[in-house]
Each structure stands twice: as structure tokens, then as C-alpha cells.
Coordinates of C-alpha atoms in Angstrom, one line a residue:
X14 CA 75.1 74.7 84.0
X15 CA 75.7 73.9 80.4
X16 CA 78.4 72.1 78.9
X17 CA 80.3 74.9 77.5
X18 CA 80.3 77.2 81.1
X19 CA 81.6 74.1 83.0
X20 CA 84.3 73.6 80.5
X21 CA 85.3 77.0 80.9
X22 CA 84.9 77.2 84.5
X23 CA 86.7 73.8 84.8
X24 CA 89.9 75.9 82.7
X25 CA 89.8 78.8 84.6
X26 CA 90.3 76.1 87.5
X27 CA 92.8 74.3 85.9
X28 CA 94.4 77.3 84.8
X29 CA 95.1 78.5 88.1
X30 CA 97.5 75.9 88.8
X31 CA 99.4 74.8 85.2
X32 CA 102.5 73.3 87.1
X33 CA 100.5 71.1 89.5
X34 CA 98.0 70.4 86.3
X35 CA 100.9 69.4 84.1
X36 CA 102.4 67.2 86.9
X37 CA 99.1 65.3 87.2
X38 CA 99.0 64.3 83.7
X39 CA 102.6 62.2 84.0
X40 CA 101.5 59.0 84.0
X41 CA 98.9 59.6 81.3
X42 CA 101.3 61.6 79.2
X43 CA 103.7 58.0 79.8
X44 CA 100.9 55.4 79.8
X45 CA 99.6 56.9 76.3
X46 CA 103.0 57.6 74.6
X47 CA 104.1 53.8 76.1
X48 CA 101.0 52.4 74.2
X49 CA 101.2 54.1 70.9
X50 CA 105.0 53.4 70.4
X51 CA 104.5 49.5 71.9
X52 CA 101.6 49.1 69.1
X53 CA 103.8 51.0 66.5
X54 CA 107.3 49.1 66.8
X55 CA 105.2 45.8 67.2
X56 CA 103.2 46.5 63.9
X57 CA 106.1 47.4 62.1
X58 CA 108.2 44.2 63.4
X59 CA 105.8 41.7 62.2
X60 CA 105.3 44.0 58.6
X61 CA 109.5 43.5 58.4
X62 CA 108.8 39.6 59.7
X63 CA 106.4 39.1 56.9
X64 CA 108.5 40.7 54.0
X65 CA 111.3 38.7 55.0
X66 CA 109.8 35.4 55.2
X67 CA 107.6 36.1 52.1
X68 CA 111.2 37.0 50.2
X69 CA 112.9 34.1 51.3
X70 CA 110.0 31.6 50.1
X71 CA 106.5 32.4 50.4
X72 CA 105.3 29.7 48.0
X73 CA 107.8 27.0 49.7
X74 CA 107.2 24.2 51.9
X75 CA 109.4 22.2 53.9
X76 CA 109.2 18.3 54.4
X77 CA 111.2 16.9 57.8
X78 CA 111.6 13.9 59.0
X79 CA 109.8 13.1 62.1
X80 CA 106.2 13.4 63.7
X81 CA 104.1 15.7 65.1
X82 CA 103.6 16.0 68.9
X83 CA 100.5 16.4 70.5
X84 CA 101.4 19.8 71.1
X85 CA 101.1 21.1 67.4
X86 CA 104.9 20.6 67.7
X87 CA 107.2 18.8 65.7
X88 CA 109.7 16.2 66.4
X89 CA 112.0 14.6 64.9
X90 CA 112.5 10.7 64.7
X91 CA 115.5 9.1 66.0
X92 CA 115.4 7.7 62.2
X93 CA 115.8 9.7 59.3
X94 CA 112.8 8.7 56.9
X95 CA 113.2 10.7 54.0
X96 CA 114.8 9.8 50.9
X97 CA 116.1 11.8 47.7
X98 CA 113.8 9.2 45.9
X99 CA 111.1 11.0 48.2
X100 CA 111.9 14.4 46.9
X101 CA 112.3 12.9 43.3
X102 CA 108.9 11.5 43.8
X103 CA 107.8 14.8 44.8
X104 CA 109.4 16.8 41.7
X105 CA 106.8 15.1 39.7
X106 CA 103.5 16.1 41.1
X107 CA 101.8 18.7 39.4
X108 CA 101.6 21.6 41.4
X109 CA 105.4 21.6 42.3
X110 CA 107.9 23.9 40.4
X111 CA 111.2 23.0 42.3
X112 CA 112.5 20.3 44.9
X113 CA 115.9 19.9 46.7
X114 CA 116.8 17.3 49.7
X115 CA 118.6 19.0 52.1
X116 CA 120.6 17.6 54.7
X117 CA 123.3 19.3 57.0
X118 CA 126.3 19.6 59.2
X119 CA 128.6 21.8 61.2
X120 CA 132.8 21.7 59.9
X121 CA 135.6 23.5 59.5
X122 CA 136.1 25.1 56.1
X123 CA 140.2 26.4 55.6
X124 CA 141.7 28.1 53.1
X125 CA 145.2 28.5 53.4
X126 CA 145.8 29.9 56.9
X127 CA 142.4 31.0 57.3
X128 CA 139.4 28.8 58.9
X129 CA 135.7 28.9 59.5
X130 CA 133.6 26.7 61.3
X131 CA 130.4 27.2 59.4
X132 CA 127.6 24.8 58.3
X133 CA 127.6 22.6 55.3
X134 CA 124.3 22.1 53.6
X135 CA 124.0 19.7 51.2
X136 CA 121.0 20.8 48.6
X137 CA 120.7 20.1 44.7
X138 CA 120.8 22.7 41.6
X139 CA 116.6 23.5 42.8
X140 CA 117.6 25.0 46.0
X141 CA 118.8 28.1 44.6
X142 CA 114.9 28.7 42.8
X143 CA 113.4 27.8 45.8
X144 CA 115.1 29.8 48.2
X145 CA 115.3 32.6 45.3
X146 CA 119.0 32.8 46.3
X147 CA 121.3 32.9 42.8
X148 CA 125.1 33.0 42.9
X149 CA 126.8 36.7 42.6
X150 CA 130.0 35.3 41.3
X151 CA 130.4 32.1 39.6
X152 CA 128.0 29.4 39.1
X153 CA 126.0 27.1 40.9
X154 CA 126.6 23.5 40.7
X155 CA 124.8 20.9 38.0
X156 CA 122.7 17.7 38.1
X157 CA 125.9 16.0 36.7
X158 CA 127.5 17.2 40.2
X159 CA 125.2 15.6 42.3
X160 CA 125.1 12.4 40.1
X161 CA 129.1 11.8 40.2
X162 CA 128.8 13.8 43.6
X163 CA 131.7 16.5 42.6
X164 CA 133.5 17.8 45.2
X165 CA 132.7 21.7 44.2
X166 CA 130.9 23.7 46.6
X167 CA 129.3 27.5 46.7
X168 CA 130.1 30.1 49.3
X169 CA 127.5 32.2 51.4
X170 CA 129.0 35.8 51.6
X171 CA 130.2 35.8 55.3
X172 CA 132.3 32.8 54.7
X173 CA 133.7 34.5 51.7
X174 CA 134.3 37.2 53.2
X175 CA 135.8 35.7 56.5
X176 CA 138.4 33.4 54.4
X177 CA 139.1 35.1 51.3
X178 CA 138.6 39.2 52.1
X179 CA 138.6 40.8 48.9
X180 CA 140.2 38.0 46.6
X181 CA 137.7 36.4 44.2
X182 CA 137.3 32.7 45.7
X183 CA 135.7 31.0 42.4
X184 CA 138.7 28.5 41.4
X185 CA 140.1 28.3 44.7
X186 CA 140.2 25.1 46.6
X187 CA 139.1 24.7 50.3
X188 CA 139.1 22.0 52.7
X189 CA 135.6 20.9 54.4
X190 CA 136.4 18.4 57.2
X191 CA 139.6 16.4 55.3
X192 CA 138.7 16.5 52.0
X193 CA 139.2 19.1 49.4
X194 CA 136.6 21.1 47.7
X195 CA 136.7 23.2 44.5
X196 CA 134.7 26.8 44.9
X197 CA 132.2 27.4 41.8
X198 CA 130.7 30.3 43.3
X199 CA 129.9 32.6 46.0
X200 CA 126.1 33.6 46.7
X201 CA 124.1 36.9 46.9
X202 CA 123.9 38.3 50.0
X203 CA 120.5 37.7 51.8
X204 CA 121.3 39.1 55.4
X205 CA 119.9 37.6 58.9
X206 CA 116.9 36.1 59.9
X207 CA 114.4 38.0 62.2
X208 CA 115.9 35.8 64.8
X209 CA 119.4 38.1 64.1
X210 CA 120.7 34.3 62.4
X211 CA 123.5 34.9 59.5
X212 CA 122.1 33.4 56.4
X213 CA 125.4 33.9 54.3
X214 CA 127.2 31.8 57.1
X215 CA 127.0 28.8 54.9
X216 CA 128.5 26.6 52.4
X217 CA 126.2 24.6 50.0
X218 CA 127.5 21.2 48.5
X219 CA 125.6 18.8 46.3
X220 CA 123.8 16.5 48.8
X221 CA 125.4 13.3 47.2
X222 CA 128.4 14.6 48.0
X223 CA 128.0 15.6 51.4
X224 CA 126.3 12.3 52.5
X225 CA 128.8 9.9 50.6
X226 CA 132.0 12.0 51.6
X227 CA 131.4 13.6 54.9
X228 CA 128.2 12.3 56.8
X229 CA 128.2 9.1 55.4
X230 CA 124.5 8.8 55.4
X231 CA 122.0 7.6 52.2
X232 CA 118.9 9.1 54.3
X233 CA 118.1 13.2 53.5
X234 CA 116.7 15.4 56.9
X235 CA 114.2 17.6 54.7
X236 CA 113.0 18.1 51.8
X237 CA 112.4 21.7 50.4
X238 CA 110.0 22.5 47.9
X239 CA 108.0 25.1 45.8
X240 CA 104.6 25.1 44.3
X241 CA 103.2 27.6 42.1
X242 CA 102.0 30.1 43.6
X243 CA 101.0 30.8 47.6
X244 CA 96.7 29.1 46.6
X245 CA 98.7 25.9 45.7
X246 CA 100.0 25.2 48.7
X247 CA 96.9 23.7 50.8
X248 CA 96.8 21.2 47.7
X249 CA 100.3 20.8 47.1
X250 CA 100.6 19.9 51.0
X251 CA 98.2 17.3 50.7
X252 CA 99.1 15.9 47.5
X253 CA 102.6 15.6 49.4
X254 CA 101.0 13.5 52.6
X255 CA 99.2 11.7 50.5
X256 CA 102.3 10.7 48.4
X257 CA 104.7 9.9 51.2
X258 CA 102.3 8.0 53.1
X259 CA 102.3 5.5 50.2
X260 CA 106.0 5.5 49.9
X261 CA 106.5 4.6 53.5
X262 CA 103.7 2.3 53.7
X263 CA 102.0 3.9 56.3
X264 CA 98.6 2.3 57.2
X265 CA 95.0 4.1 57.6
X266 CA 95.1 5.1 61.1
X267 CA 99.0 4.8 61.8
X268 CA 100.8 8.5 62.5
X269 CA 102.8 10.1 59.3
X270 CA 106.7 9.6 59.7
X271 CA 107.4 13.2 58.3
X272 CA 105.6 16.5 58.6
X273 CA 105.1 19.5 56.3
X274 CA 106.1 22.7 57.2
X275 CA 105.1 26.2 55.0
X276 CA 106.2 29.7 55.3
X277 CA 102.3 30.2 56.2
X278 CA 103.2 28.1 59.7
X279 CA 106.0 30.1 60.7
X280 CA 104.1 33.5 59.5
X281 CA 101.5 32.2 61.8
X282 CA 103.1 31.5 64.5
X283 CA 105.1 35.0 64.7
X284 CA 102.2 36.5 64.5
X285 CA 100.8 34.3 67.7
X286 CA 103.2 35.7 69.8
X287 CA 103.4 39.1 68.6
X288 CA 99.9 39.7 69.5
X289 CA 100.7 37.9 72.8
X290 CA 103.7 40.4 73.3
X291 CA 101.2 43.3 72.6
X292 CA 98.5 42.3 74.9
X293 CA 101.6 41.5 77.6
X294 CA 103.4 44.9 77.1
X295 CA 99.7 47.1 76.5
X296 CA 99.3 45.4 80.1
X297 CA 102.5 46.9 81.0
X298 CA 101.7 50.2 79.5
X299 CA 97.9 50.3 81.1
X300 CA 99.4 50.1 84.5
X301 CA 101.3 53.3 84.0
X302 CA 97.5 54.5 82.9
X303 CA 96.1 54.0 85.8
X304 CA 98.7 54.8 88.3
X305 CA 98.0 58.3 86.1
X306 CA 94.8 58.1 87.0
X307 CA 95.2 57.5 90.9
X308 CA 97.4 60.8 90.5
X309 CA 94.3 62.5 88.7
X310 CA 91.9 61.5 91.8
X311 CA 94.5 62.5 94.6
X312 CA 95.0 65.8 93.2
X313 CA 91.3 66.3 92.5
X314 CA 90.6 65.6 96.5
X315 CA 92.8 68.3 96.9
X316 CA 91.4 70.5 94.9
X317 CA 87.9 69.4 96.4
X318 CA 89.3 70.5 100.0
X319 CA 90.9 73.6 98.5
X320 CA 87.8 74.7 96.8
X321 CA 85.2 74.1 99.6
X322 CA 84.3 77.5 100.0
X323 CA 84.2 78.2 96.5
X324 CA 81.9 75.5 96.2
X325 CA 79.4 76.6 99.1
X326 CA 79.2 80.0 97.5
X327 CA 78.0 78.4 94.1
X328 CA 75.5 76.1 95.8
X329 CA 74.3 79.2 97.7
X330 CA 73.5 81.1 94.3
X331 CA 71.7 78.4 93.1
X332 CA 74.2 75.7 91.6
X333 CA 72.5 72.2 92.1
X334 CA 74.5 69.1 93.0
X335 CA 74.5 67.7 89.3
X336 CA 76.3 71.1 88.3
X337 CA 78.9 70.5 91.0
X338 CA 79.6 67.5 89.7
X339 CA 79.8 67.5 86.0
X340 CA 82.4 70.7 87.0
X341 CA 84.9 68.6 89.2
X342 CA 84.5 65.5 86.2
X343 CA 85.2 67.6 83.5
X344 CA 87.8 69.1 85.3
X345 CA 89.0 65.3 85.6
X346 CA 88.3 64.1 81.7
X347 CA 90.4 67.5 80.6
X348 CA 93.0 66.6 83.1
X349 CA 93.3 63.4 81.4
X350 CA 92.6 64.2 77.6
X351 CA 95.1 66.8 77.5
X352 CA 97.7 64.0 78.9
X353 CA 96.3 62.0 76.0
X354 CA 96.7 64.4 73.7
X355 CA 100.5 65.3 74.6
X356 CA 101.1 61.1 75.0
X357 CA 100.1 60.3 71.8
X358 CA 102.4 63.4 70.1
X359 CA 105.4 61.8 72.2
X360 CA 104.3 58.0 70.7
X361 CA 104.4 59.3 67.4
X362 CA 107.7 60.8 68.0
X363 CA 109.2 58.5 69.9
X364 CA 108.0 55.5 67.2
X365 CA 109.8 58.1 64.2
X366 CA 113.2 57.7 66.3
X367 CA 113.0 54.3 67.0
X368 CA 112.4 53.7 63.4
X369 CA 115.4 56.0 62.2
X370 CA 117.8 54.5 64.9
X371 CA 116.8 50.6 64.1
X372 CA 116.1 50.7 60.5
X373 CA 112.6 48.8 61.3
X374 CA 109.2 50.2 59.1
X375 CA 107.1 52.0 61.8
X376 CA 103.3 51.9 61.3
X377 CA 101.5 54.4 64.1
X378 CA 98.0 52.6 63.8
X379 CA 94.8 55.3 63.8
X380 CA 93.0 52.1 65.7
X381 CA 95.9 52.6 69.0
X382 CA 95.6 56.5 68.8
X383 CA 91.8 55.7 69.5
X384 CA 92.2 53.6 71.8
X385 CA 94.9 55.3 73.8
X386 CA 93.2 58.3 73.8
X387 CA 89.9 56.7 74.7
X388 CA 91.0 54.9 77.5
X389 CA 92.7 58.1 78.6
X390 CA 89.4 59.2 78.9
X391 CA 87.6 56.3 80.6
X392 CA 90.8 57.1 83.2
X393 CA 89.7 60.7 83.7
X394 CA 85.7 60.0 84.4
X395 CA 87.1 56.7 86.7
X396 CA 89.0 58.3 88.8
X397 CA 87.7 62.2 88.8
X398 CA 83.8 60.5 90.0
X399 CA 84.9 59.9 93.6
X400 CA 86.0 63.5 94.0
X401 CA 82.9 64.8 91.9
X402 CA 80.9 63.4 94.0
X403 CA 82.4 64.3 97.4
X404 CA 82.3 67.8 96.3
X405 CA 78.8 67.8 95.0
X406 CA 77.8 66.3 98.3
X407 CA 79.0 69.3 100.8
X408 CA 76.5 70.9 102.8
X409 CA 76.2 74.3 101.3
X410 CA 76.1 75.9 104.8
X411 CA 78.9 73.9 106.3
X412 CA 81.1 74.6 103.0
X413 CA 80.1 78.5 103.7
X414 CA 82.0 78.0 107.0
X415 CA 85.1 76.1 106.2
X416 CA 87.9 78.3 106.5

């Protein structure tokens, strides 16, 4: 029997019974459509992950203090080992554009009636280029502020929003803590992180002023800088090291007291466990693929049994084993393609309203339509072989009797 007379054979067959046909193709239909949307969503996560990253500082590293575990993970020391003679030290290597120390703390910010309890970071005039984060009202504050560390602060949006509503903030005075603060400015708004963190929940400071006046510490926790562009940073990074390791006397051999931190790291490391959450949930989804695929082989027994007569008759007139076969497995591959077919339809839709409801980019990836539709297949000649093969195997005569 050629190809084309047992696929049409195989649809008269199938034809016969749509509902039960239909039915069998469930968990293939779920499976596929489970698989496509998974790979979709996740694709279009870590495209959104990458933009926002990328926007907030794609050419910026971060300095901390601390060392690295053994892990790959960083620490911090009990000891704060950075200086803002460190990050001055840094301004002046070549590759670097901007530098700000950054240190920070959690207090109440009030405003009349009104209070916040927000954090308090303490940056210099570089952390608005680095962070590529102007003011939207007002100004941001000077050199000449951190050097007689002026008690003028800038407002993220939230906390703008929270204390003052719609009245313009810049000339106000607020309290952080117990001592008074004049508001230069409020910030553009820059949204959450991909962790669903408010960014505009914030007030910055000079850092001068938030370590003489509130923290009372002459030690910085980081130290945030740019470079150039993105190529600069492996060199920038270890221009950095190499720097800091002579400040702080650190010997051949000994462990650094700090560690560097890029955007690259953290883009890195999302993207570590976003391949990990796809191979986990495509696990998920592949179960549902074969439990499809168990329902394709129990309904093809049944078939097998319900057709034994059928079967005797074609032997009789000359069908050979091999044709009695490749009928009952292309009656399984169909089975399962058409479930493909119709899985990967409801993927794409279901990854179009998932994309309108959330907001997130959706990218259906030709690469998961292959593959969900080619293990849909591998499904169909897995499962429908067993029952091929029982049915090529009946004795003609003995089929010829069942009744």
C-alpha cells in the first residue's frame, strides 16, 4: 500500500469516529498549546528584562564592599571598605565617564501631616548620568552641595506623589529623620524593576550629607560608575581591581575587599534561570504530551479490537503485515499532528492574550512551533507502534472469525 492510500484509508477510519478522534487529541492539543505559550511568555519576559536593565545602565558597573564567596556570590564585609576617595580615584581613569558613591538608609520623610517611610540614598551630582535618571521638575543638586553637604534633597515620583499630591514640591521643606531638608527637585518617572520593586520610592541626598547628618559614617557602601560604552567595560572592570587593590594594600595572593558588579552579571544571571524555568515548565508541559499520547495508544487498541474483522478481510485479499501497520501508525501520527496542529493555533492565541492582558512583548519562536509540533509527532509513532503492531500480527483466519 502506498503512502497516499493508507493516508486515506487511515481518514476514512478516523473519519468515522470525529468525536472520539477529537477527544483523543486533548492532551496533545494541551501539551502543544502549554509549550508554545510557556516558550512565548518566557522569551518575551527576558526581551522586557533586557530592555529594562539595558535602560537603566547598560554601560554601568557597580563597586560594593565586600568579597566574593566561593559560590560566585557576593558578600558583604562586616566593614565598609570603600571610600569617596575610592570613587574619586576612580573618576580619573580613562575609560570612566561618570562616578557616584552611594550609600543608603531607610527614614521617615514628613511633610506637614503627611509621612513616608522611604529610602534615603545618598549619591553625588554623577548619579543622575549614570542611572540616566534627570529631574522632571527642578534641579538636581551641585558639587558645592556635597562639599558644604547642603541639606537639599530630590524626590523620586512616588514619594512626591504620596506627600505632596498635585502641589509642586520644589521649595518645600521636609523632614528626613530630625533634620530638615530643602526639596530642589522631583525625578522622572522610571517605573519598577522586573522584580515589581518601585524605583521612584526614593529620596536622593548628597552623600556628604547623608553620612555626616544622618548615618554618621565617613565609609561609602558602593560605588556606581559608567564607562564608555558596553566594549569598555571588561577593561574598565579591571582597571578598577587593579586600582582598588593598590589603595587598600591588598597583597599578591590575598582576596579583594570589594567586588564589581555590571549590568552584564545581572543580564546573565536572569537569563540562567529563565532557561532553567523553561526546561522546568517544558518538563511540565511534556508530561501533558505524553499523557496525550497514552490516550492515543488506548484508543488505538480499541480501534485494533473493533477493526479485527476488517483487518482479516484486508489480509485475506492480499494486504501484507507491513501494510497493516504503516495503516494503524499513520492513523496514530495523524491522530497526533492534527492535535499539533490545533495546540500550536491555541499557543499562539493564548500567548496574543496574555500579551494584551499583561502588557509584556510576546515573541512566538518558529524554533518551539518546530519542536512542539515535532515532538507531537514522535508522540504519535511512540505510542500508535504497540497497537500497529498487534494489529499487523492477527492471524488472518482467526481475525476472519472474530465476531
Amino acid at each position: 500500500m502506498n503512502p497516499m492510500a493508507a493516508l486515506r484509508v487511515s481518514y476514512r477510519a478516523l473519519r468515522k469516529n470525529q468525536v472520539r478522534s477529537m477527544l483523543t487529541t486533548l492532551g496533545i492539543i494541551i501539551g502543544v498549546a502549554a509549550v508554545i505559550t510557556m516558550v512565548a511568555v518566557t522569551q518575551g519576559a527576558k526581551k522586557l528584562i533586557e530592555e529594562q536593565l539595558i535602560s537603566l545602565g547598560g554601560n554601568s558597573l557597580i563597586i560594593g564592599s565586600g568579597m566574593r564567596a566561593g559560590s560566585g556570590a557576593t558578600e558583604r564585609s562586616a566593614v565598609d571598605t570603600l571610600t569617596a576617595e575610592d570613587a574619586e580615584a576612580i573618576g580619573k581613569l580613562s575609560m570612566v565617564t561618570h562616578v557616584s558613591p552611594i550609600l543608603d538608609t531607610n527614614e521617615w520623610v514628613v511633610w506637614n501631616n503627611r509621612n513616608r517611610f522611604t529610602t534615603i540614598v545618598g549619591a553625588s551630582p554623577d548619579f543622575t548620568y549614570i542611572n540616566d535618571w534627570p529631574p522632571e521638575q527642578g534641579s538636581f543638586f551641585t558639587d558645592q552641595d556635597i562639599i558644604n553637604a547642603e541639606r537639599v534633597c530630590v524626590l523620586g515620583r512616588s514619594v512626591a506623589l504620596n506627600l505632596f499630591g498635585y502641589h509642586n514640591p520644589v521649595g518645600e521643606t521636609v523632614r528626613i529623620g530630625r533634620i530638615t531638608f530643602k526639596v530642589i527637585g522631583v525625578l522622572t518617572t522610571i517605573g519598577q524593576t522586573p522584580s515589581g520593586k518601585d524605583q521612584d520610592d526614593v529620596v536622593i541626598v548628597p552623600y556628604s550629607t547623608l553620612q555626616k547628618r544622618i548615618m554618621g559614617m565617613a565609609k561609602v557602601e558602593k560605588i556606581s560608575v559608567s564607562v564608555r560604552t558596553q566594549d569598555d567595560i571588561p577593561y574598565a572592570e579591571a582597571q578598577i581591581a587593579q586600582l582598588l587593590r593598590e589603595r587598600h594594600q591588598i597583597r599578591p595572593g590575598m582576596e579583594d575587599d570589594f567586588y564589581i558588579r555590571t549590568q552584564q552579571n545581572i543580564i546573565d544571571r536572569i537569563f540562567t534561570i529563565s532557561r532553567i524555568m523553561t526546561i522546568l515548565l517544558g518538563s511540565i508541559a511534556s508530561i501533558s504530551l505524553i499523557v496525550g499520547g497514552i490516550g492515543i495508544m488506548n484508543i488505538m487498541l480499541v480501534s485494533v479490537t473493533e477493526r479485527i474483522r476488517e483487518i482479516g478481510i484486508r489480509m485475506a485479499v492480499g494486504a501484507k503485515e507491513r501494510d497493516i501497520l504503516i495503516q494503524f501508525l499513520i492513523e496514530a501520527v495523524v491522530l497526533s499532528l492534527v492535535g499539533g496542529i490545533i495546540g500550536i493555533l491555541l499557543g499562539i492565541i493564548a500567548t496574543k492574550t496574555a500579551s494584551l492582558l499583561t502588557g509584556w512583548p510576546s515573541l512566538v519562536s518558529v524554533g518551539a512551533i518546530i519542536l512542539a509540533f515535532g515532538f507531537a509527532a514522535l508522540i504519535g509513532v511512540f505510542f500508535g507502534l504497540y497497537p500497529a503492531k498487534k494489529a499487523s500480527k492477527l492471524d488472518p483466519i482467526e481475525a476472519l472469525r472474530y465476531e
